[in-house]
Amino acid sequence: MAGHDVEAVRKDFPILTRTLAGDRPLVYLDSANTSQKPRQVVEAMERHYLEHNANVARAMHQLGAEASAAFEAGRDKVAQFIGAPRRDEVVFTKNASEALNLVARVLGDDGRVSAGDEVVVTTMEHHSNLVPWQLLTQRTGADLRWFDVTDEGRLDLDSHTLTERTKVVAVTWVSNMLGTINPVEEIVRRAHEVGALVVVDASQAVPQFPVDVAALGADFVAFTGHKMVGPTGIGVLWGRYDLLAELPPFLGGGEMIETVSMDSTTFAAPPHRFEAGTPPIAQSVGLGAAVDYLSRIGMDQVAAHEQRITAYALDVLRELPGVSIVGPKEPVDRGGAISFTVDGVHPHDVAQLLDSQGVAVRAGHHCAKPLHARFGVQSTTRASFYLYTTEAEIDALGAAIRHTQSYFGAR
Amino acid sequence: MAGHDVEAVRKDFPILTRTLAGDRPLVYLDSANTSQKPRQVVEAMERHYLEHNANVARAMHQLGAEASAAFEAGRDKVAQFIGAPRRDEVVFTKNASEALNLVARVLGDDGRVSAGDEVVVTTMEHHSNLVPWQLLTQRTGADLRWFDVTDEGRLDLDSHTLTERTKVVAVTWVSNMLGTINPVEEIVRRAHEVGALVVVDASQAVPQFPVDVAALGADFVAFTGHKMVGPTGIGVLWGRYDLLAELPPFLGGGEMIETVSMDSTTFAAPPHRFEAGTPPIAQSVGLGAAVDYLSRIGMDQVAAHEQRITAYALDVLRELPGVSIVGPKEPVDRGGAISFTVDGVHPHDVAQLLDSQGVAVRAGHHCAKPLHARFGVQSTTRASFYLYTTEAEIDALGAAIRHTQSYFGAR
Amino acid sequence: MNAANVDAMYQEIILDHYKNPHGAGLREPFEAEVHHVNPTCGDEITLRVHLDGGRVADVSYAAEGCSISQASASVMNELLVGKSVEEGLQTLTVFQELMQGRGQVEPDEDVLEDGIAFAGVAQFPARVKCALLAWMAWKDAVAQASAEEDS
Amino acid sequence: MNAANVDAMYQEIILDHYKNPHGAGLREPFEAEVHHVNPTCGDEITLRVHLDGGRVADVSYAAEGCSISQASASVMNELLVGKSVEEGLQTLTVFQELMQGRGQVEPDEDVLEDGIAFAGVAQFPARVKCALLAWMAWKDAVAQASAEEDS
Ligand SMILES: Cc1ncc(COP(=O)(O)O)c(C=O)c1O
Ligand SMILES: Cc1ncc(COP(=O)(O)O)c(C=O)c1O
């Protein structure tokens, strides 16, 4: 297999040729926040809107048939991309957050989590895989417990013991702050031993390496379109079919029903049961194109490139005096998000100075406040990479950090 | 003011020049299902993705500032379009269905609807403004009651009496099946007299005539982007600010929090409290462009055109023997959706034959099963119109219906 | 999906079955009754099966729907009554293959008899469900009735 | 938002206040204490006010955040302590106008003193909240303390 041709890939992303204020070329190192979109994805949606637009499912006319076929083809592509045993295990939501809330709500509504039960998360969760479980346990009277992380930023599986009381274990596959890749298979094993369901937040995983939900063995997997070169406005919940088929609906409305009278309603089979109202039609087309794009490059290549760039960036950052990486410092079981602090300069000021050099990174708590608290920092600066990131961009990051240090030190 | 130039408008909608199977020109009469999109809307999203894409709120870099400004400008435009007193009364959801479910869920979670209370809807509701209330009343032990409709398809306000027990009245402004425009101001008056909140489903209203939520006086108003020349994947919930500020969150996750620890979380002010996760960024840009497009034409013009076309279509359909209109037959307090039956031909077969002539209409229950039951029909065929619909297209509909009758009658 | 195709869908045979449905109405005795709905369009069928020692003694039904779904119930009744359950399920498989073949499958007249008239429907994805509604209901009812018989 | 603009934001005055904050720390006595957070970035401030007959006797605070939010708290302390509550609220209005002016508002040095250094921040919408955090906390605390005094 030929190597990953970054320069060829970059040609598909017009935004990467932008120059910013002061005529600085854009160095986009914020892909864990949202990825950029290739022309192919944007054009697929454009074509859909201008040539095939209609509502789906309900329409029997030719445009309706075209739109329905295009929408459902997006589902097929996603199902294949993640190795879903059945296409109707793929539920479209508006983002990963909705997918995770959906699971939390219906498990509560169904009585599968109730007073005295335990829901287990980790201190490494993105707020979107923490707050829904806080709300669920508050509503039901269940207890929220968690696995802690070690000082190196690894999950400490000894920090909590799962028991028969544990009904759900919700865990992120890859930390969006630390970059840590968690041993999800081991967690699935332990959880299933005590009969708990496993919900995996794969928002940072599916974009970056090959995922096979069947092999993973989890019960639910959530991710989001905009981080995988797809559009905003679409997320995915994959769930085991037998489980989805048993669960009550989340939102009520058009397209999720079987039959309706004023007094009572019965519900459609999955996935439609969980897709009330007009679905993200053009966004499914866009996500399908995104999946095609990634598959054409090959997720193995995408993963290998991320590994290379991350290793390179870790080297660069480790060598900068006054810079501390928060999270694993070795490129082992580690994704391409690196959070760091710069002595004497607040992360927002770091980000601002980097931005003045054209380097776009994120500063703040990265929707992981408890994890920042765990490491005794209020915020960090984060650089994150994707299939279009070059070593030259990492060098630009290093130079911009040095500039920042002298800017704040010299004045 | 100059009249509405339909031919000029049609040039903005490339799809309207399509030819279908058998070289038939498309006659799109399914706009109540979803509207077509003008080039301006699609291009605004394309430009956003290819030149300004970044995540919002969280990002401090220049692209992030551009994306945030573009996203929030969509909110400003929508707020102005519907006469919202405050921009932060506009909550973005994924569609109208989510907006309505949001209200139903949080009113229940907040204890504002509980056992013994009453929620009142109408038999005219789209499933998306019925099923959420069925689910709410089932969850809470409240009672679901409804206003019935008269034989002409008007709301019968005498069919139910609101009392102090009534906590919510949820009503559609315009019926998507009958076309009826309901006396929402009168309903608001009666509901507020007994202290009930009013939720208006404006999915068929906002696209078609000028709406001023402040003047309307309701507590919540929901609508959806894809029916108003905007993209799929975005809906709007408008709510009174003081009310939104008192209500608990709906979905938990990124961007809706104030501060988070493992044990407890406080929530951001509206609208962000109700917008968990990455919002529909490009879709807000698209909806903003849609609102600009409609405003440039003028909603008065859009409404006047709909009135004209509807009156014309009612004339055409009334004169066809064997065709019965279900719903108001006069163009008074009536929107541009006309449902009808054809003697001896099932609605699906009607739609199929019309489609073979290039005429795209919808057949089925139009997500209004109880209303179909009320009129003793299992399904109907519906033609619906928008700012790009011509009288010639209505003539084509009439001709295609006659063809259908002879096709099924002759064989 | 042009006019020619519409003629391919609305075969004379289909319109005949639609106008004069075979075996319509709900009858006794029966071992299982099911109610199926096509949620997209609202078509409904209530269907009963009466089995007699592994044979389909009767399939009775009350259906509400378009010409395709009605005609399909009528054709199905003709095809299945008198056959063994096993043969019936085989016929169903053949019919299903035809319907899901997007117009690429050659219909087998020996097995499907009047059912071959539905070949044209297979070109209309939105209508395939209409043609399958009665068949799916029958499959479901037979499963229930067989479970009944066995227990 | 180029390099020149960044220099406009990070004025010498701001960096000085950041390094040597004025009036930092939490002190007694106080009539109201508030805790404000910038949810976007996590900046936080705990702030106390001590009023004495309509005058701002003390504004003490513990802030965690970037140079802009820290310097802003320091400048605010300098500006408000010793003023009447009314003058203080007027100063706040002037500062807020400056910050929300997107760089189009000419700062009034007589009123804002060192606060004029924040004029450059107004060009960075994402940072305006940083500059306003302490001020909003003070406004909130003063409202609470005044309600206390009145009751
Ligand atoms: C009256 C009415 N309410 C609600 C909806 C639901 O809108 P959406 O499908 O965008 O959620 C529709 C459209 O389908 C409608 O016509
Ligand atoms: C690990 C993780 N989980 C969940 C999310 C939420 O995704 P979304 O904002 O698309 O809902 C994100 C991204 O922000 C994430 O990084």
Coordinates of N, CA, C and O in Angstrom, one line a residue, chain A residues 56 69-82 84 86-92 237 270-272 275 279 284-285 287-288:
Chain A
V56 N -38.1 12.5 3.0 CA -37.8 11.1 2.8 C -39.0 10.3 3.3 O -39.8 10.8 4.0
A69 N -33.4 7.3 -1.2 CA -32.3 6.4 -1.5 C -31.0 7.1 -1.1 O -30.1 6.4 -0.5
A70 N -30.9 8.4 -1.3 CA -29.6 9.1 -0.9 C -29.4 9.1 0.6 O -28.4 8.8 1.2
F71 N -30.5 9.4 1.3 CA -30.5 9.4 2.8 C -30.1 8.0 3.3 O -29.2 7.9 4.2
E72 N -30.8 7.0 2.8 CA -30.6 5.7 3.4 C -29.2 5.1 2.9 O -28.6 4.3 3.6
A73 N -28.7 5.6 1.8 CA -27.4 5.2 1.4 C -26.3 5.7 2.4 O -25.3 5.0 2.7
G74 N -26.6 6.9 3.0 CA -25.7 7.4 4.0 C -25.7 6.4 5.2 O -24.6 6.1 5.8
R75 N -26.8 5.9 5.5 CA -26.9 4.9 6.7 C -26.1 3.7 6.3 O -25.4 3.1 7.1
D76 N -26.3 3.2 5.1 CA -25.6 2.0 4.7 C -24.1 2.2 4.8 O -23.3 1.3 5.2
K77 N -23.6 3.3 4.3 CA -22.2 3.6 4.3 C -21.6 3.7 5.7 O -20.6 3.1 6.0
V78 N -22.4 4.3 6.6 CA -21.9 4.4 8.0 C -21.9 3.0 8.6 O -21.0 2.7 9.3
A79 N -22.9 2.3 8.4 CA -23.0 0.9 8.9 C -21.8 0.1 8.5 O -21.2 -0.6 9.3
Q80 N -21.5 0.2 7.2 CA -20.4 -0.6 6.7 C -19.1 -0.1 7.3 O -18.2 -0.8 7.7
F81 N -19.0 1.2 7.4 CA -17.7 1.9 7.9 C -17.4 1.4 9.3 O -16.2 1.3 9.7
I82 N -18.4 1.2 10.2 CA -18.1 0.8 11.5 C -18.4 -0.7 11.8 O -18.4 -1.1 12.9
A84 N -21.1 -2.5 11.4 CA -22.4 -2.8 12.1 C -23.0 -4.0 11.4 O -23.1 -4.1 10.2
R86 N -26.0 -4.9 11.3 CA -27.2 -4.5 10.6 C -27.3 -3.0 10.3 O -27.0 -2.2 11.2
R87 N -27.8 -2.7 9.1 CA -27.9 -1.2 8.8 C -28.9 -0.5 9.8 O -28.8 0.6 10.0
D88 N -29.9 -1.3 10.2 CA -30.9 -0.6 11.1 C -30.5 -0.6 12.5 O -31.3 -0.3 13.4
E89 N -29.2 -0.8 12.8 CA -28.6 -0.5 14.1 C -28.0 0.9 14.1 O -27.5 1.4 15.1
V90 N -28.1 1.6 13.0 CA -27.5 3.0 12.9 C -28.6 4.0 13.0 O -29.4 4.1 12.1
V91 N -28.6 4.7 14.1 CA -29.6 5.8 14.3 C -28.9 7.1 14.1 O -27.9 7.4 14.7
F92 N -29.6 7.9 13.3 CA -29.0 9.3 13.1 C -29.6 10.2 14.2 O -30.8 10.3 14.4
L237 N -25.8 7.1 16.6 CA -25.8 6.2 17.7 C -25.9 4.8 17.1 O -26.9 4.5 16.4
P270 N -36.7 0.0 15.2 CA -35.4 0.8 15.0 C -35.0 0.7 13.5 O -35.3 -0.3 12.9
P271 N -34.3 1.7 13.0 CA -33.8 2.9 13.7 C -34.9 4.0 13.8 O -34.7 5.0 14.5
H272 N -36.0 3.8 13.0 CA -36.9 5.0 12.9 C -37.6 5.4 14.2 O -37.9 6.5 14.4
E275 N -35.9 8.3 15.5 CA -35.6 9.4 14.6 C -36.9 10.2 14.3 O -37.5 10.1 13.2
P279 N -35.5 13.8 9.3 CA -34.1 13.6 9.7 C -33.1 14.5 9.0 O -33.5 15.3 8.1
S284 N -26.9 13.3 6.0 CA -26.6 11.9 5.8 C -25.9 11.8 4.5 O -24.9 11.0 4.4
V285 N -26.3 12.5 3.5 CA -25.6 12.5 2.2 C -24.1 12.9 2.4 O -23.2 12.3 1.9
L287 N -22.4 12.9 5.2 CA -21.7 12.0 6.1 C -21.3 10.7 5.2 O -20.2 10.2 5.4
G288 N -22.2 10.3 4.4 CA -21.9 9.2 3.4 C -20.7 9.6 2.6 O -19.8 8.8 2.4

